[in-house]
mmCIF file of C-alpha atoms and ligand atoms in Angstrom:
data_model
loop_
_atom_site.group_PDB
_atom_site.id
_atom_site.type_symbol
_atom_site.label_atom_id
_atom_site.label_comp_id
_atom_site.label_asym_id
_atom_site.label_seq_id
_atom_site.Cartn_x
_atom_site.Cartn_y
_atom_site.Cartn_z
ATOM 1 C CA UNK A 873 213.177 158.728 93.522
ATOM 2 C CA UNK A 874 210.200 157.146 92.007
ATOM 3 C CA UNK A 875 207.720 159.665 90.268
ATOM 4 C CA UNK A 876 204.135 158.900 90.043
ATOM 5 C CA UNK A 877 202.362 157.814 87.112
ATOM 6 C CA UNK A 878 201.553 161.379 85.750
ATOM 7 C CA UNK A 879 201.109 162.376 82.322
ATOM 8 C CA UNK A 880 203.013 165.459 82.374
ATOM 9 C CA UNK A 881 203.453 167.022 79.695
ATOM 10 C CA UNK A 882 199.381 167.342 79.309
ATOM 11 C CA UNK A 883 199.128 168.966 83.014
ATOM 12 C CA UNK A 884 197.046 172.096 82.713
ATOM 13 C CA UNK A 885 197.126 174.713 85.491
ATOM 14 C CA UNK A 886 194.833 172.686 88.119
ATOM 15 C CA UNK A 887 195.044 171.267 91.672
ATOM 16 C CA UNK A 888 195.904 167.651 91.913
ATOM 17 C CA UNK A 889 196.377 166.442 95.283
ATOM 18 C CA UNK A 890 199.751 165.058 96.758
ATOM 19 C CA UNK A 891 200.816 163.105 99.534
ATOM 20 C CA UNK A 892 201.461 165.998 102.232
ATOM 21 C CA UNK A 893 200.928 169.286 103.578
ATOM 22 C CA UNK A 894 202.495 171.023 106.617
ATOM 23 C CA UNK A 895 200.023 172.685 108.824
ATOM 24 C CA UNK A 896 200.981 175.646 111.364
ATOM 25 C CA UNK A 897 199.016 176.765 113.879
ATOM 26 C CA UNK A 898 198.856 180.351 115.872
ATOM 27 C CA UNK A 899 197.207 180.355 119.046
ATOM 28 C CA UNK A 900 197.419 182.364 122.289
ATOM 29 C CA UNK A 901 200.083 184.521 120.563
ATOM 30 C CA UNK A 902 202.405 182.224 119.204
ATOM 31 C CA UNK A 903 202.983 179.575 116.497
ATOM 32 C CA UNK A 904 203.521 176.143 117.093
ATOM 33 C CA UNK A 905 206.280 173.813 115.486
ATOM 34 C CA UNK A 906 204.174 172.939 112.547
ATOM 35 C CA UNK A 907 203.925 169.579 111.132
ATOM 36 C CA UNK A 908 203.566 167.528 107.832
ATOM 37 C CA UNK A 909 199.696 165.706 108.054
ATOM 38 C CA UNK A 910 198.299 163.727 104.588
ATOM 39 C CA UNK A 911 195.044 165.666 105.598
ATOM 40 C CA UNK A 912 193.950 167.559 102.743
ATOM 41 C CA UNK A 913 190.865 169.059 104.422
ATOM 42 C CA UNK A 914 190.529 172.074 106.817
ATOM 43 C CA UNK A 915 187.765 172.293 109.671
ATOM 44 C CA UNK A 916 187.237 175.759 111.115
ATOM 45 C CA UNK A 917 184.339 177.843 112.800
ATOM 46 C CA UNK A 918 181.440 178.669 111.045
ATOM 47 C CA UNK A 919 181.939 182.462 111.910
ATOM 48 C CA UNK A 920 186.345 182.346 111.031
ATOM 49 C CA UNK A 921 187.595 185.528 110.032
ATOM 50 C CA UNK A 922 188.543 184.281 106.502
ATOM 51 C CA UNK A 923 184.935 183.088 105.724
ATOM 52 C CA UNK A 924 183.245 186.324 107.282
ATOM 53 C CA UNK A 925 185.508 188.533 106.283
ATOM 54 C CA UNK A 926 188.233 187.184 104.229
ATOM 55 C CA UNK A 927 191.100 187.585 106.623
ATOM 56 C CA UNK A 928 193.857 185.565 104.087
ATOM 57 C CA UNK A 929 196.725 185.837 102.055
ATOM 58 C CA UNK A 930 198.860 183.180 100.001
ATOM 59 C CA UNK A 931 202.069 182.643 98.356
ATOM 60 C CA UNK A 932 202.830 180.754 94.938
ATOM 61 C CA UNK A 933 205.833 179.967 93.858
ATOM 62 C CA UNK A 934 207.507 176.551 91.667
ATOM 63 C CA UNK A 935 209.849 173.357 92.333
ATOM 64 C CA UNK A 936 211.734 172.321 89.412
ATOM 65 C CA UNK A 937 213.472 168.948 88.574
ATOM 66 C CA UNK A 938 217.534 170.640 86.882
ATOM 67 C CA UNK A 939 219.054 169.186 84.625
ATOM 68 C CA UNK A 940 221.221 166.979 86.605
ATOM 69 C CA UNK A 941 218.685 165.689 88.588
ATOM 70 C CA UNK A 942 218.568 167.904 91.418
ATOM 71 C CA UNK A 943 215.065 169.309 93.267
ATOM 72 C CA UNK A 944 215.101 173.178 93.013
ATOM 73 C CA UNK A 945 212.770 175.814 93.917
ATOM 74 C CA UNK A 946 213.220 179.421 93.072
ATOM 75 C CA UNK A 947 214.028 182.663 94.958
ATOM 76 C CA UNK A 948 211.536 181.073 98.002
ATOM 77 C CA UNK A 949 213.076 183.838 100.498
ATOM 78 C CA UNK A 950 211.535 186.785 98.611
ATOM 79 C CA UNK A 951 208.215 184.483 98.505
ATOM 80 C CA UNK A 952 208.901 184.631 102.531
ATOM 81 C CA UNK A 953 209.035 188.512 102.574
ATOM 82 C CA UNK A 954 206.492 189.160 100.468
ATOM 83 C CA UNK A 955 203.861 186.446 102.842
ATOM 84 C CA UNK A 956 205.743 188.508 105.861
ATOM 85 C CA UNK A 957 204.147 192.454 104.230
ATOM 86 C CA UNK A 958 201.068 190.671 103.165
ATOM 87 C CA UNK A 959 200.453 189.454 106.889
ATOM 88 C CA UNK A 960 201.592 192.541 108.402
ATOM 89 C CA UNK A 961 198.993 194.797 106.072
ATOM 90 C CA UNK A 962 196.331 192.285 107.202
ATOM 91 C CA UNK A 963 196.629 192.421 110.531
ATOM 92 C CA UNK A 964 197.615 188.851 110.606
ATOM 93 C CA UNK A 965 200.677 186.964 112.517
ATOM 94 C CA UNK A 966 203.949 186.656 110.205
ATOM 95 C CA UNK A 967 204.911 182.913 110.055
ATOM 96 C CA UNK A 968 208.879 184.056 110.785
ATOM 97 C CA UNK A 969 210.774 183.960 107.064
ATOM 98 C CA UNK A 970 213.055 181.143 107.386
ATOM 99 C CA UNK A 971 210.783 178.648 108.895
ATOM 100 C CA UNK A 972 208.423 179.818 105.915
ATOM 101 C CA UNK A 973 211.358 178.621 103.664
ATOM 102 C CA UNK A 974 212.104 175.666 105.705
ATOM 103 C CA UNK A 975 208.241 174.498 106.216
ATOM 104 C CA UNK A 976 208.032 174.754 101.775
ATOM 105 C CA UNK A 977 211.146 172.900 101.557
ATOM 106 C CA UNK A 978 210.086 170.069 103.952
ATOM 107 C CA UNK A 979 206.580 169.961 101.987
ATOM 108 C CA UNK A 980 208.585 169.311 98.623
ATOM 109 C CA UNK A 981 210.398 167.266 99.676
ATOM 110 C CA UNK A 982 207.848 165.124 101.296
ATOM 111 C CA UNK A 983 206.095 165.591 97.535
ATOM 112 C CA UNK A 984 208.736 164.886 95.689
ATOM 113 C CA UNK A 985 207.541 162.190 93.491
ATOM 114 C CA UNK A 986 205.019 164.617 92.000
ATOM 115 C CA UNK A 987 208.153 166.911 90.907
ATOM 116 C CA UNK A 988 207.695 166.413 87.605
ATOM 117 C CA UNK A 989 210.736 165.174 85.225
ATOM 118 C CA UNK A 990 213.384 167.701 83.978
ATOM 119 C CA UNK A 991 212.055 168.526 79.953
ATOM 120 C CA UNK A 992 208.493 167.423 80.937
ATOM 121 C CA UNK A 993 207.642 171.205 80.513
ATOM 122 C CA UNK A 994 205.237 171.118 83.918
ATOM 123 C CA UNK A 995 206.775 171.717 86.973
ATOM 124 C CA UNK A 996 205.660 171.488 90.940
ATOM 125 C CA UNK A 997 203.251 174.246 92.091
ATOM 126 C CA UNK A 998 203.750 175.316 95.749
ATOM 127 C CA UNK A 999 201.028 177.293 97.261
ATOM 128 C CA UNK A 1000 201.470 178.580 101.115
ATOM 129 C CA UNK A 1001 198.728 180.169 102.352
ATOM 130 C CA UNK A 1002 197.457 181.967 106.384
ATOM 131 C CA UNK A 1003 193.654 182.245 107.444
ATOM 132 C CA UNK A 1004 192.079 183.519 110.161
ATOM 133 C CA UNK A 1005 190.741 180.629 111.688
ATOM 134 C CA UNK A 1006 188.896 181.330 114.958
ATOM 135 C CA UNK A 1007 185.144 183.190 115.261
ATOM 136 C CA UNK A 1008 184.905 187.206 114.754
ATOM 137 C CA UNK A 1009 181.876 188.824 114.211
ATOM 138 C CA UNK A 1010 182.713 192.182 114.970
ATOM 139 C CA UNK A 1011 184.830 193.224 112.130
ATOM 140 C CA UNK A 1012 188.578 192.697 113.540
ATOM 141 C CA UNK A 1013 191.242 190.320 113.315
ATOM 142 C CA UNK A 1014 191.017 186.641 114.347
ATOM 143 C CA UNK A 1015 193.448 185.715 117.193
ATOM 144 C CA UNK A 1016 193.738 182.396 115.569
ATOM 145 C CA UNK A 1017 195.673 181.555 112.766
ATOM 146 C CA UNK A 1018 196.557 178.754 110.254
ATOM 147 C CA UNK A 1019 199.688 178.551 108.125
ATOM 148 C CA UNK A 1020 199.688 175.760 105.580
ATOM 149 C CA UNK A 1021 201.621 174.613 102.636
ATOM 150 C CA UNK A 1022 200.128 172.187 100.176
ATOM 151 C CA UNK A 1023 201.578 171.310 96.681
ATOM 152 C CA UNK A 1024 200.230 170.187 92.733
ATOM 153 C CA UNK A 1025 201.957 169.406 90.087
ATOM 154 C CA UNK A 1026 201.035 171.944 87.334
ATOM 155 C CA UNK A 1027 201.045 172.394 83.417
ATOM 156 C CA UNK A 1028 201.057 176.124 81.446
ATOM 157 C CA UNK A 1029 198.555 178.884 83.253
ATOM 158 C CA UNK A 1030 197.784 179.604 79.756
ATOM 159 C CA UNK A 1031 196.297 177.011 77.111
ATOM 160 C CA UNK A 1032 198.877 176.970 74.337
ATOM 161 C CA UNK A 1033 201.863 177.552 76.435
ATOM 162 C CA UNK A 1034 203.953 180.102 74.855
ATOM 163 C CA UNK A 1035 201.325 181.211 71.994
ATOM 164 C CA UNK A 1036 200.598 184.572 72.353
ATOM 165 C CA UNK A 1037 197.466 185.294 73.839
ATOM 166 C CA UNK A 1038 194.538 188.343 73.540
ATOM 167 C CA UNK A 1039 193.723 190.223 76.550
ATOM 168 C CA UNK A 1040 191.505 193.448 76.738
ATOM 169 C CA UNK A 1041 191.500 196.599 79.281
ATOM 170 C CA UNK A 1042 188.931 195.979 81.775
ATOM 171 C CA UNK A 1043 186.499 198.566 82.821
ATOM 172 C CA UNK A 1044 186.407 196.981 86.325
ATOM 173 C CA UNK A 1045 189.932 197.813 88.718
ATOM 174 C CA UNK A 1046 191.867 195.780 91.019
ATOM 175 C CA UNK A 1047 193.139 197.436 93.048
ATOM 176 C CA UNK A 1048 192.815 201.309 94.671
ATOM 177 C CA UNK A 1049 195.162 203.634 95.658
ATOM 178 C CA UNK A 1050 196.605 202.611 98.996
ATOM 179 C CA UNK A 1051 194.761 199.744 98.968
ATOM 180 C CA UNK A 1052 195.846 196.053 99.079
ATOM 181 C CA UNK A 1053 197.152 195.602 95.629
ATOM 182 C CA UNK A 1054 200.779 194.948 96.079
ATOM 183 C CA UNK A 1055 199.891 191.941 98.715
ATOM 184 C CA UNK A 1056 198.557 188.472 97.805
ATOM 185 C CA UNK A 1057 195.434 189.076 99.778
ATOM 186 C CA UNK A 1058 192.623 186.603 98.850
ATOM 187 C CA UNK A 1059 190.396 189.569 98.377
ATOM 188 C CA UNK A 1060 192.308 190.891 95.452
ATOM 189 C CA UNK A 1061 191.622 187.588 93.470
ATOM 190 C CA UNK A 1062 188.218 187.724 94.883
ATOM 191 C CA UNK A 1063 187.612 191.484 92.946
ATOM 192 C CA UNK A 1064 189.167 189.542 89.813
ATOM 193 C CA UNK A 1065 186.561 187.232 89.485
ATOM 194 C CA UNK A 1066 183.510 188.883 87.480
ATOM 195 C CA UNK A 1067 186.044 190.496 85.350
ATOM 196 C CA UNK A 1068 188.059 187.360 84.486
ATOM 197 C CA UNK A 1069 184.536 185.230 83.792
ATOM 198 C CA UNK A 1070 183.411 188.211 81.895
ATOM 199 C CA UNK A 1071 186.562 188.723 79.934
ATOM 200 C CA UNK A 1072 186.479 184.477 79.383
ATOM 201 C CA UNK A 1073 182.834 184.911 78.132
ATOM 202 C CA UNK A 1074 184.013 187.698 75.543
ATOM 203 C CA UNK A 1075 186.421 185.510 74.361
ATOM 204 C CA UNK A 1076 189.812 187.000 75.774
ATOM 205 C CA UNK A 1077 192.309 185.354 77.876
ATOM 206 C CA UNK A 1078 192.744 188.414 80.747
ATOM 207 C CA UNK A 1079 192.334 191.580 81.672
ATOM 208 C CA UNK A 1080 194.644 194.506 81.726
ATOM 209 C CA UNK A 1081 194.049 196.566 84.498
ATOM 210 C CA UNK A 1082 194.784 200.472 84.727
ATOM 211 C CA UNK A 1083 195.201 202.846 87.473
ATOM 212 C CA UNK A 1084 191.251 203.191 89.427
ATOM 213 C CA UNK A 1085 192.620 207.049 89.889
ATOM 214 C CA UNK A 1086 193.076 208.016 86.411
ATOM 215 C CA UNK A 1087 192.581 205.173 84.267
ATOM 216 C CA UNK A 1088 195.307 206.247 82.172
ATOM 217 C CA UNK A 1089 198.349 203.934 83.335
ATOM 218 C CA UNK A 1090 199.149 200.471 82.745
ATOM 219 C CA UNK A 1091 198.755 198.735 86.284
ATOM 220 C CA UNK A 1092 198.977 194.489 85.709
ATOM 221 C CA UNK A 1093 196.626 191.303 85.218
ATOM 222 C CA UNK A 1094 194.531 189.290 87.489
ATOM 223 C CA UNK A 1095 197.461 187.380 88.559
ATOM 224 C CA UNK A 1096 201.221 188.608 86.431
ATOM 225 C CA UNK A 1097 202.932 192.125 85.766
ATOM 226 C CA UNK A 1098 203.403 193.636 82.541
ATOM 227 C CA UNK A 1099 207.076 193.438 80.455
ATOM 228 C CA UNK A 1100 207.377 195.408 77.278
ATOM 229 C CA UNK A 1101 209.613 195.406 74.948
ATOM 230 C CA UNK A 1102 210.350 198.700 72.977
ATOM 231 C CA UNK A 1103 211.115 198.867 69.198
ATOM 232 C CA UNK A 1104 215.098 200.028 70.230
ATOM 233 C CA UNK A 1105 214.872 196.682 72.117
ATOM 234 C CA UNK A 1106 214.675 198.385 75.269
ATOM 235 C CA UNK A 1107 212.700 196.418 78.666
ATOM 236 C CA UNK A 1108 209.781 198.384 80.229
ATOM 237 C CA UNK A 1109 207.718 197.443 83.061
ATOM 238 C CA UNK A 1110 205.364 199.722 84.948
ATOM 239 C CA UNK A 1111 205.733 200.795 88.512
ATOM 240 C CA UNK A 1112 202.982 201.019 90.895
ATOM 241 C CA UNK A 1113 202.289 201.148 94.311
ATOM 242 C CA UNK A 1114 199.079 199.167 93.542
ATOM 243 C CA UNK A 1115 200.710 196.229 91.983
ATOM 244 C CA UNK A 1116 201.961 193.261 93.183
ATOM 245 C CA UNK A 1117 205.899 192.939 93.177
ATOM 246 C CA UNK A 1118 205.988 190.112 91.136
ATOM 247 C CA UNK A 1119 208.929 188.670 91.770
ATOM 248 C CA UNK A 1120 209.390 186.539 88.100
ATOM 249 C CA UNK A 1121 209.455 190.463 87.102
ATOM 250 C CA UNK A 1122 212.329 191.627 89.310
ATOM 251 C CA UNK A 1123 214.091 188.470 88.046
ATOM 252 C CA UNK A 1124 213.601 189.330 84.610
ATOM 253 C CA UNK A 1125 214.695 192.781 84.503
ATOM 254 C CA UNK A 1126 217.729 191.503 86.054
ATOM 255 C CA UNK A 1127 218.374 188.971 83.830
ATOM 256 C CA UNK A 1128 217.712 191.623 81.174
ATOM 257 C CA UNK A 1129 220.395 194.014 82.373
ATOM 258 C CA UNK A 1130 222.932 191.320 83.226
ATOM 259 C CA UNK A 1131 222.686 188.182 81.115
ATOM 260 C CA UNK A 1132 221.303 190.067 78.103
ATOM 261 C CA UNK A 1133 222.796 192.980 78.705
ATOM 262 C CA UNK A 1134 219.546 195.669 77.455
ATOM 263 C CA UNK A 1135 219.113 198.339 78.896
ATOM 264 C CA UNK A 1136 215.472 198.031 81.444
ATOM 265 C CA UNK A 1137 213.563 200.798 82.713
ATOM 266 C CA UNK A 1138 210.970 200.453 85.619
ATOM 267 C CA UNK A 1139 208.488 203.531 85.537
ATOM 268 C CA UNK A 1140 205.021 204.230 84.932
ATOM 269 C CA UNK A 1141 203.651 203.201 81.847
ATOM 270 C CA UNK A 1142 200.842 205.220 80.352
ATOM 271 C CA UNK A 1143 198.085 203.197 78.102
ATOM 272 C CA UNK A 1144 198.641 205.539 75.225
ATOM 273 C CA UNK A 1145 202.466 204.418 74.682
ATOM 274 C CA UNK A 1146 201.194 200.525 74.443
ATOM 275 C CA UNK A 1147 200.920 200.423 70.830
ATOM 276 C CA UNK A 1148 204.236 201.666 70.600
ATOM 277 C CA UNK A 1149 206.107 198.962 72.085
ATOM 278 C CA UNK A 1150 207.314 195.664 69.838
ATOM 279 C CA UNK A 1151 206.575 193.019 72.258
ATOM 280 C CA UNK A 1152 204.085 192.452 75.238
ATOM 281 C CA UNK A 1153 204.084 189.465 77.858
ATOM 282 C CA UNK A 1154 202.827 189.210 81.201
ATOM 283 C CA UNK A 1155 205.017 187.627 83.579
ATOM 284 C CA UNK A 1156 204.827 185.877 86.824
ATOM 285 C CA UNK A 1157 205.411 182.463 88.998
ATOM 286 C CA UNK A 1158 202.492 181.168 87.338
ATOM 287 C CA UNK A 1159 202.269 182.704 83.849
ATOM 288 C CA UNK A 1160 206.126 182.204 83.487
ATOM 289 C CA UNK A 1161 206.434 184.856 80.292
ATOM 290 C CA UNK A 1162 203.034 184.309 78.410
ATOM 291 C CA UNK A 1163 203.052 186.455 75.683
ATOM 292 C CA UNK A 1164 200.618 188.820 74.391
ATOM 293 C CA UNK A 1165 199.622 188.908 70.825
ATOM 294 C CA UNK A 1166 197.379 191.418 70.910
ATOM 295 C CA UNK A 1167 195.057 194.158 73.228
ATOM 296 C CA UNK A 1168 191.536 195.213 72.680
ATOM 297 C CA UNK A 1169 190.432 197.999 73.997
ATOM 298 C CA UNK A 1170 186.703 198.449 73.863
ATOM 299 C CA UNK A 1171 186.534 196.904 70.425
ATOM 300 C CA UNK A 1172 190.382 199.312 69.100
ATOM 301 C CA UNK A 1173 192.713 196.512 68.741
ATOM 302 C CA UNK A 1174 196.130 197.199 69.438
ATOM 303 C CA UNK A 1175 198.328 194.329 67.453
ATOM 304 C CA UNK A 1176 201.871 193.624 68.630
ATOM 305 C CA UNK A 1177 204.624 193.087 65.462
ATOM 306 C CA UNK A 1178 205.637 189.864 67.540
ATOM 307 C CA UNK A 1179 201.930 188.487 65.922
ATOM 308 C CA UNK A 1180 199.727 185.832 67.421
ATOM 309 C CA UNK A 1181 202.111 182.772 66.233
ATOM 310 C CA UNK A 1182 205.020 183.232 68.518
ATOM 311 C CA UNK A 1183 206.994 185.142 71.228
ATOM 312 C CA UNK A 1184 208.489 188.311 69.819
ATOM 313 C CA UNK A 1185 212.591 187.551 69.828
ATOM 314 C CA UNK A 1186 213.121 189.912 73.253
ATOM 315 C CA UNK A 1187 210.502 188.273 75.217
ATOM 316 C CA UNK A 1188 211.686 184.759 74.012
ATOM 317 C CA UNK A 1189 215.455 185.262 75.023
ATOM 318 C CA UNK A 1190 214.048 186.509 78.235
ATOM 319 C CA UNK A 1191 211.859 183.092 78.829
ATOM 320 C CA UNK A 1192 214.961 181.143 77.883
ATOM 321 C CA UNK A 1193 217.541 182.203 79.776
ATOM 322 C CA UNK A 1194 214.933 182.500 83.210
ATOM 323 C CA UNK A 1195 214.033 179.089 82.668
ATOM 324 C CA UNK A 1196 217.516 178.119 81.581
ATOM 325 C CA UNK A 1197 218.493 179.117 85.755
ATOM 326 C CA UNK A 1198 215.601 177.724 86.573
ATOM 327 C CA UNK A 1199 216.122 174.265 85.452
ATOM 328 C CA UNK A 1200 220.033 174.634 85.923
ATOM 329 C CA UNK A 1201 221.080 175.169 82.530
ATOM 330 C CA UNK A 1202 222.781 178.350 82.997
ATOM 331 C CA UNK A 1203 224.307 179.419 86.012
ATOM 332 C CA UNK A 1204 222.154 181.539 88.620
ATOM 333 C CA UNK A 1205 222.694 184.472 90.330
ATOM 334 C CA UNK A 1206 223.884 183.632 93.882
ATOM 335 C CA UNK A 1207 221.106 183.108 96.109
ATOM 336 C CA UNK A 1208 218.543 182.437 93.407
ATOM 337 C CA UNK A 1209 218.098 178.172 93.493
ATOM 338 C CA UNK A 1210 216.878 176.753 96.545
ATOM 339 C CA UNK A 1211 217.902 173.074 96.431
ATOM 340 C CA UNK A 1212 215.674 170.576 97.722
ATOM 341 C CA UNK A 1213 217.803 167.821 97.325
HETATM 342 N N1 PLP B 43 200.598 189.917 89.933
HETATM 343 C C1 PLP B 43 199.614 189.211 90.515
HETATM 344 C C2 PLP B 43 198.320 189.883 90.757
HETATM 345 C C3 PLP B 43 199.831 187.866 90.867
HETATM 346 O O1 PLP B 43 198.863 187.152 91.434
HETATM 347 C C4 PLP B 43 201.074 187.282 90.603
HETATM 348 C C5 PLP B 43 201.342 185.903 90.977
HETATM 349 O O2 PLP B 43 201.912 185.618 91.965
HETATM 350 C C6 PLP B 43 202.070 188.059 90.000
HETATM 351 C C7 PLP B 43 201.792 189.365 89.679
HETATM 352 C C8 PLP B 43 203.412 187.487 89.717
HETATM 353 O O3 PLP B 43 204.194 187.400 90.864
HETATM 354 P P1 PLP B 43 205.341 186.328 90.995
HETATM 355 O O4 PLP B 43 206.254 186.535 89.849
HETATM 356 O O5 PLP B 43 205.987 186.649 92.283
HETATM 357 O O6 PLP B 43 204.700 185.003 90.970
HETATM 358 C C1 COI B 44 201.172 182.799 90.816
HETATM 359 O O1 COI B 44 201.677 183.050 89.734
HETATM 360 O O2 COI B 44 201.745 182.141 91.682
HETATM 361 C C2 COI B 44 199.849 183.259 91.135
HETATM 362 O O3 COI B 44 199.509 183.288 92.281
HETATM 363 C C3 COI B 44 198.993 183.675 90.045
HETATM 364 C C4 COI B 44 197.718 183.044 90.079
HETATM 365 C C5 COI B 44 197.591 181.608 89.912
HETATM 366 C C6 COI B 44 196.653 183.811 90.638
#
């Protein structure tokens, strides 16, 4: 396979356009076949339910070139289930879970000369995504739907890579109580978006959200969980009914427990036990493990041991031996790789 004429390795996170997309379409109660088109535009109503009333939800997940050669991507089945809730709490059609796995595979595969090279550090971004397509201007849900699956080659989410980064604790939320924060609905992004630009304007890389009901518990970032490391070498992550389940977290504490054998622990974490803990990183398809030097909150900074030069030594076994599966250095748990090809 011939791979385009991409300078890899100085990819940023950012949408470059390949070849093909597959396109689904829901209509009179049912989805159609779906089909690869080299389209990269949409046409919809005026008055769609997604642009009056943001009736959408998306997916993100990664293709990998191994070691050997092979096209991988990772764990796309619990991408499938997690589209499947997020549909179901928006009142929108699920796009059935295996043809969701099939339809990403067929759009990699039809991309696959933007996979980038095994060592190149970037990788293949895949982003599904469902809209409500036809007109509603009475606020309900859209009988017409759209299920597409486009792909870009992408680069670190955070400048730097793995240098630690600065975040602070927003005073905006994300997400309320039995709202829609563990689903990839646009709209949670949407909520993000003064905060991040605000946070970016102060100088910090993200924001850490806490609970909107007490303010008192760690809840996650715009877009990745929260790992911790305590000083006994122990993995925390919070647990939330507001957060999204990442699913680069799940795979981490597992690796944790079973491939690094530490003890993990997933259970609320309150803001006042932060500066306790030896290591911070926010983790997720995207983010990968970026770690996280230090936290300010409201001008208190709370500075991790780990510093601002590198990954503390937990976190940076962690990123190695996920990424070491990943790109088929060390063997996966069964079920985990996805081959392409
Ligand atoms: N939390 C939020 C808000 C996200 O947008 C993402 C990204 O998908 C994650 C966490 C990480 O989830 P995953 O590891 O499944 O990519
Ligand atoms: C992901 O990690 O896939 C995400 O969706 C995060 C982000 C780019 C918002």
């Amino acid at each position: 396979m011939e791979k385009k004429n991409i300078d890899w390795s100085s990819l940023g996170f950012g949408y470059l356009p390949t070849d093909k997309r597959f396109v689904a379409n829901f209509k009179n109660g049912a989805w159609d076949g779906g089909t690869l088109t080299s389209d990269a535009t949409i046409t919809i109503s005026e008055c769609a339910g997604v642009l009056q009333y943001a009736q959408t939800c998306f997916e993100g997940m990664k293709a990998y070139t191994t070691e050997d050669g092979r096209t991988v991507i990772f764990r796309p089945d619990l991408n499938a289930a997690r589209m499947a809730d997020s549909c179901r709490r928006l009142q929108m059609p699920v796009f059935p879970e295996e043809d969701f796995v099939n339809a990403v595979i067929e759009t990699v595969k039809a991309n696959e000369a933007y996979v980038p090279p095994y060592g190149s550090g970037a990788s293949l971004y895949i982003r599904p995504y469902m809209f409500g397509s036809d007109a509603v201007i009475g606020v309900k849900p859209a009988t017409e739907y759209q299920f597409r699956v486009f792909t870009t080659p992408v680069g670190p989410y955070f400048k730097g890579g793995a240098k630690p980064i600065t975040i602070r604790v927003s005073d905006y939320d994300r997400a309320a109580p039995n709202g829609t924060g563990h689903i990839k609905a646009g709209l949670n992004y949407a909520m993000s978006l003064y905060a991040i630009v605000d946070a970016h304007n102060q100088g910090f890389d993200e924001n850490m959200y806490l609970d909107a009901a007490t303010r008192t518990k760690v809840e996650e970032t715009g877009g990745a969980n929260f790992l911790f490391v305590t000083k006994d070498g122990k993995v925390v992550t919070p647990k939330s009914s507001s957060i999204l389940p990442s699913i680069t977290r799940r795979s981490l504490m597992q690796v944790a427990k079973d491939y690094l054998g530490l003890e993990v622990e997933e259970r609320e974490v309150f803001f006042d036990e932060v500066k306790d803990f030896a290591e911070c990183g926010l983790c997720g398809t995207a983010a990968v493990i970026s770690p996280v030097g230090k936290i300010n909150d409201h001008g208190k900074e709370i500075c991790f041991p780990s510093g601002m030069d590198e990954m503390g030594p937990v976190t940076k076994k962690l990123y190695e031996t996920l990424t070491g599966i990943q790109m088929g250095r060390i063997e996966a748990p069964e079920g985990w790789i996805r081959e392409v090809r």
